[in-house]
Amino acid sequence: MKKVILAANWKLHKSPMDAEEFLAEFLSQWLQYSSEHEAWFFPPAMLFETFSKKAKAENLRFGLQNFWKEESGAFTGENSLSVAKEMGGSLALIGHSERRHVFGESDNLLQEKLLLAKELGIKPVLCVGETLEQRKSGQTFETVRSQLINALGGTESFDLAIAYEPVWAIGTGEVATPEQAAEVHADIRGNLKNLWQEQGEKVPILYGGSVKPGNAKDLIAQDQIDGFLVGGASLDPQTFIEILTESIK
Ligand code: PGA
């Protein structure tokens, strides 16, 4: 059986009380799977305290959805990656499509963030993916490849995960077919190997974009799909855990 990484991107959802309730229900079921699989959480930064309290005891990994490229300073409204680390965060999303497209984050900025995460020993989950227009005009591979190379080009290998999230599948209910996902994942693997040689084999590649219990099994059956980054379906503990149980059926 494949080890599955089940990652939750909560975006701007939930209060501390919601998070406590979620975790109580989720953890009561998760423990039977936690020795073989991994659960990663990306809650809003304001819920970090709640995760911080649980993380050690429950062997949970969590991290920021966004942070600034410097650890501290005059950056009103931003999150500090080193403070997140102090609070037990060991992961960070970088380059989620909402950061790229809603907040206008450039490849340049994303690489700076990536280098800070590397320096602090935080595992980044670098998100890549094409828009519908790019897919329709046959630019899927080129887009994903350039996002990958702009972020990782010139770096030595380090502890990292990739999330392939086609922008047209995020929050739309439209999921990539297993074949569509598989061919992009295979291309990402090839690019990782070009960049980092055999170390490129070790980087987990997650799929994200309308993952649900009903489509998880066919996706995880694909060779280079190592887990999922889940938005909407991660907000309910039962649905979220079902993505795992369906994947390993
Ligand atoms: P979705 O979001 O599962 O709601 O499509 C995925 C994501 O944005 O990471």
Coordinates of C-alpha atoms and ligand atoms in Angstrom, one line a residue:
M1 CA 0.0 0.0 0.0
K2 CA 1.2 3.5 -0.9
K3 CA 1.9 6.0 1.9
V4 CA -0.6 8.8 1.4
I5 CA 0.0 12.4 2.4
L6 CA -3.3 14.1 3.2
A7 CA -2.9 17.8 3.3
A8 CA -5.6 20.3 4.3
N9 CA -5.6 23.9 3.0
W10 CA -8.2 25.7 5.1
K11 CA -7.7 29.0 3.4
L12 CA -9.6 31.7 5.3
H13 CA -12.0 29.4 7.1
K14 CA -12.7 28.4 10.7
S15 CA -12.3 29.9 14.2
P16 CA -10.2 28.5 17.0
M17 CA -13.3 26.8 18.4
D18 CA -14.2 25.3 15.0
A19 CA -10.6 24.0 14.8
E20 CA -10.8 22.4 18.3
E21 CA -14.0 20.6 17.3
F22 CA -12.5 19.5 14.0
L23 CA -9.4 18.2 15.6
A24 CA -11.2 16.3 18.3
E25 CA -13.3 14.4 15.7
F26 CA -10.5 14.0 13.1
L27 CA -7.9 12.8 15.6
S28 CA -10.2 10.1 17.1
Q29 CA -10.1 8.5 13.7
W30 CA -6.7 9.5 12.4
L31 CA -4.7 7.6 15.0
Q32 CA -5.3 4.3 13.4
Y33 CA -3.7 5.6 10.2
S34 CA -1.0 7.9 11.5
S35 CA 1.8 5.3 11.6
E36 CA 1.5 4.7 7.8
H37 CA 0.2 7.9 6.4
E38 CA 0.7 11.6 7.0
A39 CA -1.7 14.5 7.7
W40 CA -0.6 18.0 7.1
F41 CA -2.7 21.1 8.0
F42 CA -2.5 24.7 6.7
P43 CA -4.9 26.6 8.9
P44 CA -5.2 30.4 8.9
A45 CA -2.3 31.8 10.9
M46 CA -4.7 33.0 13.6
L47 CA -5.4 29.4 14.5
F48 CA -1.8 28.4 15.0
E49 CA -2.1 28.4 18.8
T50 CA -4.8 25.6 18.5
F51 CA -2.5 23.5 16.3
S52 CA 0.5 24.3 18.4
K53 CA -1.2 22.8 21.5
K54 CA -2.0 19.5 19.7
A55 CA 0.9 19.1 17.4
K56 CA 3.5 17.4 19.6
A57 CA 1.1 15.1 21.4
E58 CA -0.7 14.0 18.2
N59 CA 2.2 13.9 15.9
L60 CA 0.5 16.4 13.6
R61 CA 2.4 18.6 11.1
F62 CA 1.1 22.0 10.3
G63 CA 2.3 25.2 8.7
L64 CA 1.5 28.7 7.3
Q65 CA -0.4 29.3 4.1
N66 CA 1.6 32.4 3.6
F67 CA 4.6 34.3 5.1
W68 CA 6.9 37.1 4.3
K69 CA 10.3 36.6 2.8
E70 CA 12.0 38.2 5.9
E71 CA 11.6 37.0 9.4
S72 CA 10.8 40.3 11.0
G73 CA 10.7 44.0 10.3
A74 CA 8.4 46.8 9.1
F75 CA 6.0 44.5 7.1
T76 CA 2.5 45.4 8.4
G77 CA 0.0 42.5 8.2
E78 CA 2.5 39.8 7.3
N79 CA 3.3 36.4 9.0
S80 CA 6.8 35.5 10.3
L81 CA 8.1 32.0 9.3
S82 CA 10.5 31.9 12.2
V83 CA 7.6 32.6 14.7
A84 CA 5.6 29.9 13.0
K85 CA 8.5 27.5 13.5
E86 CA 8.8 28.5 17.2
M87 CA 5.1 27.6 17.6
G88 CA 5.7 24.1 16.1
G89 CA 5.0 24.7 12.5
S90 CA 7.2 22.6 10.3
L91 CA 5.6 23.2 6.8
A92 CA 4.7 26.1 4.6
L93 CA 2.6 26.6 1.5
I94 CA 4.4 28.6 -1.2
G95 CA 2.9 29.8 -4.4
H96 CA -0.7 28.7 -4.0
S97 CA -2.7 29.9 -7.0
E98 CA -4.6 32.3 -4.8
R99 CA -1.3 33.9 -3.7
R100 CA -0.1 34.0 -7.3
H101 CA -3.3 35.2 -8.9
V102 CA -5.3 37.1 -6.2
F103 CA -2.3 38.6 -4.4
G104 CA 0.0 38.9 -7.4
E105 CA 3.0 37.0 -6.0
S106 CA 5.8 36.7 -8.5
D107 CA 8.1 33.8 -9.2
N108 CA 10.9 36.0 -7.9
L109 CA 9.2 36.6 -4.5
L110 CA 8.3 32.9 -4.3
Q111 CA 11.9 31.9 -4.7
E112 CA 12.9 34.3 -1.9
K113 CA 10.3 32.7 0.3
L114 CA 11.5 29.3 -0.6
L115 CA 15.1 30.1 0.3
L116 CA 14.0 31.4 3.7
A117 CA 12.1 28.2 4.3
K118 CA 15.1 26.2 3.3
E119 CA 17.3 28.2 5.6
L120 CA 15.0 27.7 8.6
G121 CA 14.5 24.0 7.9
I122 CA 10.8 24.4 7.2
K123 CA 9.5 22.0 4.5
P124 CA 7.8 24.0 1.8
V125 CA 5.0 22.7 -0.3
L126 CA 5.5 24.5 -3.6
C127 CA 2.3 24.9 -5.6
V128 CA 2.3 24.9 -9.4
G129 CA -0.4 24.7 -12.0
E130 CA -1.8 26.2 -15.2
T131 CA -4.8 28.3 -15.8
L132 CA -7.6 27.2 -18.1
E133 CA -6.4 29.5 -20.8
Q134 CA -2.9 28.0 -20.6
R135 CA -4.3 24.5 -20.8
K136 CA -6.5 25.3 -23.7
S137 CA -3.6 26.8 -25.6
G138 CA -1.4 23.8 -25.0
Q139 CA 0.9 25.5 -22.5
T140 CA 0.3 23.3 -19.5
F141 CA 3.7 21.6 -19.4
E142 CA 5.6 24.7 -20.2
T143 CA 3.8 26.7 -17.5
V144 CA 4.4 24.1 -14.8
R145 CA 8.0 23.6 -15.8
S146 CA 8.8 27.3 -15.7
Q147 CA 7.1 27.7 -12.3
L148 CA 9.2 24.8 -11.0
I149 CA 12.5 26.0 -12.5
N150 CA 11.9 29.7 -11.5
A151 CA 11.5 28.5 -7.9
L152 CA 14.1 25.7 -7.7
G153 CA 16.7 26.6 -10.4
G154 CA 20.1 26.9 -8.9
T155 CA 19.2 25.4 -5.5
E156 CA 20.8 22.3 -4.0
S157 CA 18.2 19.6 -3.1
F158 CA 16.4 20.1 0.2
D159 CA 13.3 18.8 2.0
L160 CA 10.4 19.9 -0.1
A161 CA 7.0 18.8 -1.5
I162 CA 5.3 19.9 -4.7
A163 CA 1.6 20.3 -5.2
Y164 CA 0.2 20.2 -8.7
E165 CA -3.0 22.2 -8.7
P166 CA -4.5 23.1 -12.0
V167 CA -6.0 26.5 -11.4
W168 CA -9.2 25.6 -13.3
A169 CA -9.8 22.7 -10.9
I170 CA -9.4 24.7 -7.6
G171 CA -12.7 25.2 -5.9
T172 CA -14.7 24.6 -9.1
G173 CA -15.8 21.0 -8.6
E174 CA -14.0 20.2 -11.8
V175 CA -11.2 17.7 -11.1
A176 CA -8.4 16.8 -13.5
T177 CA -8.9 13.3 -14.8
P178 CA -6.4 10.7 -13.4
E179 CA -4.7 10.7 -16.9
Q180 CA -4.4 14.5 -17.0
A181 CA -3.0 14.6 -13.5
A182 CA -0.7 11.7 -14.1
E183 CA 1.0 13.2 -17.2
V184 CA 1.7 16.4 -15.4
H185 CA 3.0 14.6 -12.3
A186 CA 5.3 12.5 -14.5
D187 CA 6.6 15.6 -16.2
I188 CA 7.2 17.3 -12.8
R189 CA 9.1 14.2 -11.6
G190 CA 11.3 14.4 -14.8
N191 CA 12.0 18.0 -14.1
L192 CA 12.9 17.4 -10.5
K193 CA 15.3 14.7 -11.6
N194 CA 16.9 17.1 -14.1
L195 CA 17.3 19.6 -11.3
W196 CA 18.3 17.4 -8.4
Q197 CA 19.3 14.1 -10.0
E198 CA 18.3 11.1 -7.8
Q199 CA 17.3 13.5 -4.9
G200 CA 14.4 14.5 -7.2
E201 CA 12.9 11.0 -6.8
K202 CA 12.3 11.7 -3.1
V203 CA 10.1 14.8 -3.4
P204 CA 6.5 14.0 -2.8
I205 CA 4.1 15.3 -5.5
L206 CA 0.6 16.0 -4.3
Y207 CA -2.4 16.6 -6.5
G208 CA -4.9 19.4 -5.6
G209 CA -8.1 20.7 -7.1
S210 CA -11.6 19.5 -6.1
V211 CA -10.3 16.3 -4.5
K212 CA -13.2 14.5 -2.8
P213 CA -13.8 11.0 -1.4
G214 CA -15.4 10.0 -4.7
N215 CA -12.4 10.8 -6.9
A216 CA -9.4 10.1 -4.6
K217 CA -9.0 6.4 -5.4
D218 CA -8.5 6.8 -9.1
L219 CA -6.1 9.7 -8.6
I220 CA -3.9 8.0 -6.0
A221 CA -3.7 4.9 -8.2
Q222 CA -1.5 7.0 -10.6
D223 CA 2.2 6.4 -10.4
Q224 CA 3.5 9.8 -9.3
I225 CA 0.7 11.0 -7.2
D226 CA 1.8 10.8 -3.5
G227 CA -1.1 12.5 -1.8
F228 CA -3.5 15.4 -2.0
L229 CA -3.8 19.0 -1.1
V230 CA -7.4 19.5 -0.3
G231 CA -9.4 22.8 0.1
G232 CA -13.2 22.5 0.4
A233 CA -13.3 18.8 1.3
S234 CA -10.8 19.3 4.2
L235 CA -13.2 21.5 6.2
D236 CA -15.3 18.6 7.4
P237 CA -13.4 16.0 9.4
Q238 CA -15.4 13.1 8.2
T239 CA -15.1 14.0 4.5
F240 CA -11.4 14.7 4.9
I241 CA -10.7 11.3 6.5
E242 CA -12.8 9.6 3.9
I243 CA -10.4 10.9 1.2
L244 CA -7.8 8.7 2.9
T245 CA -10.0 5.7 3.5
E246 CA -11.1 5.7 -0.1
S247 CA -7.5 6.1 -1.3
I248 CA -6.4 3.0 0.5
K249 CA -9.4 0.8 -0.2
Ligands
PGA1 P1 -10.2 22.7 -3.5 O1 -8.9 23.6 -3.2 O2 -10.0 21.3 -3.0 O3 -11.4 23.4 -2.8 O4 -10.4 22.7 -5.0 C1 -7.6 23.1 -3.3 C2 -6.6 24.1 -3.0 O5 -6.9 25.3 -3.2 O6 -5.5 23.8 -2.4

